[in-house]
Amino acid sequence: ETGVTQTPRHLVMGMTNKKSLKCEQHLGHNAMYWYKQSAKKPLELMFVYNFKEQTENNSVPSRFSPECPNSSHLFLHLHTLQPEDSALYLCASSLHLQVNEQFFGPGTRLTVL
Amino acid sequence: AQSVSQHNHHVILSEAASLELGCNYSYGGTVNLFWYVQYPGQHLQLLLKYFSGDPLVKGIKGFEAEFIKSKFSFNLRKPSVQWSDTAEYFCAVNRVNDYKLSFGAGTTVTVRA
């Protein structure tokens, strides 16, 4: 248990659905991250928030929409996804952006039909 | 762009065997280096990290890694593995003062009892 929780743990959705992934950290960290983990590929950084402000959008398609209402919560809103978006979506946090040790949540396994 | 290469895709070995996983990175500046482990069904967790100082770094669970700057390498070692070391291992690198972590594709380690 790292202090970073993610819900749901598994999600199956159709291409026309709208769903949201939630991440919560109980570590008092100020930076939060979304990563995509596909089989046998390096983790891909998607979004970074620092003190609720987005500092990075790593060329992510607009069908992924992040939201960070406060430093403890991070959402990833999903709509009109494609089957190739099926992956494990990981949330992470760090004390500050410049503190490099990131703590990861368990991930949400997303399947797009 | 910075890249991280992990040489072994899948390693299978018996209990008590020695383990060495290779990691090389392409960036030539000052870097921070990490090894993360992901046990089956669990979240990514930090095994060890190198920021500066002694290039031989000791981590949790008997793991160590050696930073060889001239070879741009940060190989992970364990002298005697256990069945419980079965997991996926990820090397990660970032430039000092840059929050963006670049991950390798991971090495799956299977330890046979």
Short mmCIF file of C-alpha atoms in Angstrom, two decimals:
data_model
loop_
_atom_site.label_atom_id
_atom_site.label_comp_id
_atom_site.label_asym_id
_atom_site.label_seq_id
_atom_site.Cartn_x
_atom_site.Cartn_y
_atom_site.Cartn_z
CA GLU A 1 0.00 0.00 0.00
CA THR A 2 1.65 3.21 -1.16
CA GLY A 3 -0.95 5.73 -0.07
CA VAL A 4 -2.19 6.17 -3.64
CA THR A 5 -5.56 4.61 -4.42
CA GLN A 6 -7.29 4.24 -7.74
CA THR A 7 -10.86 3.37 -8.63
CA PRO A 8 -12.17 1.43 -10.34
CA ARG A 9 -9.56 -1.30 -10.55
CA HIS A 10 -11.12 -2.71 -13.70
CA LEU A 11 -13.28 -1.03 -16.31
CA VAL A 12 -14.83 -2.30 -19.50
CA MET A 13 -16.43 0.27 -21.75
CA GLY A 14 -17.74 0.66 -25.24
CA MET A 15 -16.40 3.20 -27.66
CA THR A 16 -19.38 5.49 -27.16
CA ASN A 17 -19.34 5.43 -23.38
CA LYS A 18 -18.17 8.15 -21.02
CA LYS A 19 -16.41 7.08 -17.86
CA SER A 20 -13.99 8.53 -15.33
CA LEU A 21 -10.98 7.15 -13.49
CA LYS A 22 -10.26 8.42 -10.02
CA CYS A 23 -7.02 8.71 -8.13
CA GLU A 24 -6.54 9.81 -4.55
CA GLN A 25 -3.33 10.20 -2.62
CA HIS A 26 -3.05 10.37 1.17
CA LEU A 27 0.60 11.38 1.29
CA GLY A 28 0.35 15.15 1.32
CA HIS A 29 2.03 15.32 -2.07
CA ASN A 30 1.68 18.26 -4.41
CA ALA A 31 2.40 16.69 -7.79
CA MET A 32 0.26 14.05 -9.48
CA TYR A 33 0.72 12.12 -12.71
CA TRP A 34 -1.22 9.94 -15.13
CA TYR A 35 0.65 7.20 -17.00
CA LYS A 36 -0.45 4.65 -19.57
CA GLN A 37 1.07 1.19 -19.32
CA SER A 38 0.66 -1.03 -22.36
CA ALA A 39 2.01 -4.56 -22.55
CA LYS A 40 5.76 -4.74 -23.25
CA LYS A 41 6.04 -0.97 -23.76
CA PRO A 42 7.56 1.65 -21.51
CA LEU A 43 5.23 3.60 -19.29
CA GLU A 44 3.98 6.65 -21.14
CA LEU A 45 3.56 9.87 -19.22
CA MET A 46 0.22 11.45 -20.09
CA PHE A 47 -0.45 14.37 -17.77
CA VAL A 48 1.24 16.11 -14.87
CA TYR A 49 -0.31 18.39 -12.29
CA ASN A 50 1.57 20.51 -9.79
CA PHE A 51 -0.43 22.25 -7.05
CA LYS A 52 -3.58 21.56 -9.12
CA GLU A 53 -2.15 23.21 -12.22
CA GLN A 54 -1.50 21.17 -15.32
CA THR A 55 2.16 21.35 -16.26
CA GLU A 56 2.31 18.62 -18.87
CA ASN A 57 0.10 17.27 -21.60
CA ASN A 58 2.24 14.79 -23.44
CA SER A 59 0.41 15.00 -26.79
CA VAL A 60 -2.50 13.02 -25.42
CA PRO A 61 -5.64 12.80 -27.59
CA SER A 62 -8.53 14.97 -26.47
CA ARG A 63 -10.67 11.90 -25.76
CA PHE A 64 -8.67 11.81 -22.50
CA SER A 65 -9.49 14.76 -20.26
CA PRO A 66 -7.77 15.18 -16.88
CA GLU A 67 -9.10 17.08 -13.90
CA CYS A 68 -7.36 17.97 -10.67
CA PRO A 69 -9.73 19.67 -8.22
CA ASN A 70 -7.16 19.66 -5.40
CA SER A 71 -3.72 18.28 -4.67
CA SER A 72 -5.12 15.01 -3.34
CA HIS A 73 -7.44 14.06 -6.17
CA LEU A 74 -6.91 13.44 -9.85
CA PHE A 75 -9.42 12.30 -12.42
CA LEU A 76 -9.15 11.07 -15.96
CA HIS A 77 -12.35 11.52 -17.94
CA LEU A 78 -12.76 9.19 -20.89
CA HIS A 79 -15.05 9.53 -23.89
CA THR A 80 -15.25 7.96 -27.34
CA LEU A 81 -12.20 5.82 -26.72
CA GLN A 82 -10.69 3.42 -29.21
CA PRO A 83 -9.79 -0.25 -28.66
CA GLU A 84 -6.09 0.67 -28.78
CA ASP A 85 -6.66 2.75 -25.65
CA SER A 86 -7.05 -0.49 -23.69
CA ALA A 87 -4.23 -0.50 -21.14
CA LEU A 88 -3.38 -0.15 -17.48
CA TYR A 89 -3.70 3.48 -16.39
CA LEU A 90 -1.48 4.37 -13.49
CA CYS A 91 -1.66 7.34 -11.20
CA ALA A 92 1.39 8.50 -9.28
CA SER A 93 2.29 11.31 -6.93
CA SER A 94 5.43 12.94 -5.62
CA LEU A 95 6.04 15.45 -2.87
CA HIS A 96 7.02 18.11 -5.39
CA LEU A 97 7.78 18.07 -9.10
CA GLN A 98 11.47 18.30 -8.32
CA VAL A 99 11.33 15.41 -5.86
CA ASN A 100 11.71 12.55 -8.23
CA GLU A 101 10.54 9.60 -6.20
CA GLN A 102 7.07 8.86 -7.41
CA PHE A 103 4.58 6.69 -5.58
CA PHE A 104 2.24 4.68 -7.76
CA GLY A 105 -1.31 3.50 -7.35
CA PRO A 106 -2.42 -0.01 -8.32
CA GLY A 107 -3.81 1.14 -11.64
CA THR A 108 -7.09 0.80 -13.51
CA ARG A 109 -7.20 -1.97 -16.10
CA LEU A 110 -9.22 -0.48 -18.95
CA THR A 111 -10.69 -2.52 -21.77
CA VAL A 112 -12.37 -0.72 -24.65
CA LEU A 113 -14.66 -2.88 -26.75
CA ALA B 1 14.66 12.26 -26.76
CA GLN B 2 15.85 10.39 -23.76
CA SER B 3 15.41 6.62 -23.93
CA VAL B 4 15.94 3.77 -21.54
CA SER B 5 16.81 0.30 -22.75
CA GLN B 6 16.36 -2.89 -20.79
CA HIS B 7 18.21 -5.66 -22.52
CA ASN B 8 16.28 -8.64 -21.29
CA HIS B 9 12.63 -9.07 -22.08
CA HIS B 10 12.07 -12.18 -19.98
CA VAL B 11 14.44 -13.90 -17.60
CA ILE B 12 13.75 -17.33 -16.14
CA LEU B 13 15.91 -18.71 -13.39
CA SER B 14 15.89 -21.06 -10.43
CA GLU B 15 15.83 -20.15 -6.78
CA ALA B 16 19.26 -19.27 -5.36
CA ALA B 17 20.55 -18.27 -8.79
CA SER B 18 22.09 -14.85 -9.24
CA LEU B 19 20.22 -12.17 -11.14
CA GLU B 20 21.50 -9.27 -13.19
CA LEU B 21 19.22 -7.05 -15.24
CA GLY B 22 20.70 -4.56 -17.66
CA CYS B 23 19.62 -0.95 -18.04
CA ASN B 24 21.16 1.65 -20.33
CA TYR B 25 20.06 5.20 -21.00
CA SER B 26 20.82 7.55 -23.80
CA TYR B 27 20.96 10.93 -22.11
CA GLY B 28 24.43 12.30 -21.46
CA GLY B 29 23.74 14.84 -18.74
CA THR B 30 23.43 14.40 -14.99
CA VAL B 31 20.67 11.95 -14.21
CA ASN B 32 18.74 10.32 -11.42
CA LEU B 33 18.22 6.58 -11.76
CA PHE B 34 15.58 4.25 -10.38
CA TRP B 35 14.55 0.64 -10.37
CA TYR B 36 10.90 -0.12 -9.77
CA VAL B 37 9.32 -3.54 -9.28
CA GLN B 38 5.78 -4.65 -10.00
CA TYR B 39 4.77 -7.91 -8.34
CA PRO B 40 1.85 -9.79 -9.93
CA GLY B 41 -1.35 -7.90 -9.28
CA GLN B 42 0.37 -5.20 -7.27
CA HIS B 43 1.38 -1.59 -7.78
CA LEU B 44 4.74 -0.35 -8.95
CA GLN B 45 7.05 0.18 -6.01
CA LEU B 46 10.51 1.61 -5.70
CA LEU B 47 13.35 -0.88 -5.24
CA LEU B 48 16.22 1.58 -5.15
CA LYS B 49 17.38 4.91 -6.47
CA TYR B 50 20.57 6.75 -7.28
CA PHE B 51 20.87 10.51 -7.07
CA SER B 52 24.56 11.04 -6.28
CA GLY B 53 27.45 9.69 -4.24
CA ASP B 54 28.43 6.03 -4.01
CA PRO B 55 27.60 4.47 -7.39
CA LEU B 56 26.78 1.15 -5.73
CA VAL B 57 23.30 1.50 -4.34
CA LYS B 58 21.63 -0.88 -1.93
CA GLY B 59 17.89 -1.30 -2.10
CA ILE B 60 15.18 -3.31 -0.44
CA LYS B 61 14.93 -7.10 -0.46
CA GLY B 62 18.63 -7.65 -1.09
CA PHE B 63 18.78 -5.83 -4.41
CA GLU B 64 21.60 -3.55 -5.43
CA ALA B 65 22.46 -1.58 -8.52
CA GLU B 66 25.64 -0.06 -9.86
CA PHE B 67 25.79 3.20 -11.75
CA ILE B 68 28.58 3.21 -14.33
CA LYS B 69 28.58 6.68 -15.81
CA SER B 70 31.02 5.88 -18.61
CA LYS B 71 28.73 3.11 -19.82
CA PHE B 72 25.45 4.97 -19.22
CA SER B 73 24.33 1.92 -17.30
CA PHE B 74 22.50 1.14 -14.08
CA ASN B 75 22.31 -2.63 -13.80
CA LEU B 76 20.30 -4.33 -11.10
CA ARG B 77 21.66 -7.33 -9.22
CA LYS B 78 20.68 -9.82 -6.60
CA PRO B 79 23.10 -12.58 -5.59
CA SER B 80 20.46 -15.18 -4.72
CA VAL B 81 16.87 -14.89 -5.88
CA GLN B 82 13.78 -16.29 -4.25
CA TRP B 83 10.50 -17.43 -5.73
CA SER B 84 8.94 -14.25 -4.34
CA ASP B 85 11.17 -12.16 -6.62
CA THR B 86 8.98 -13.16 -9.55
CA ALA B 87 7.86 -9.80 -10.90
CA GLU B 88 8.34 -7.23 -13.60
CA TYR B 89 11.25 -4.86 -13.15
CA PHE B 90 11.44 -1.38 -14.62
CA CYS B 91 14.40 0.91 -14.93
CA ALA B 92 13.65 4.65 -14.98
CA VAL B 93 15.77 7.73 -15.57
CA ASN B 94 15.28 11.45 -15.42
CA ARG B 95 17.48 14.47 -15.81
CA VAL B 96 18.30 16.22 -12.59
CA ASN B 97 15.64 18.88 -11.93
CA ASP B 98 13.36 17.47 -14.64
CA TYR B 99 10.32 15.66 -13.28
CA LYS B 100 9.79 13.59 -16.41
CA LEU B 101 10.70 10.00 -15.75
CA SER B 102 11.56 7.85 -18.77
CA PHE B 103 10.90 4.18 -18.22
CA GLY B 104 12.30 1.12 -19.90
CA ALA B 105 9.93 -1.48 -21.33
CA GLY B 106 10.43 -3.74 -18.34
CA THR B 107 11.94 -7.16 -17.74
CA THR B 108 9.76 -10.03 -16.57
CA VAL B 109 11.59 -12.21 -14.09
CA THR B 110 10.26 -15.67 -13.37
CA VAL B 111 11.87 -17.59 -10.53
CA ARG B 112 11.20 -21.30 -10.46
CA ALA B 113 11.02 -22.99 -7.07
#
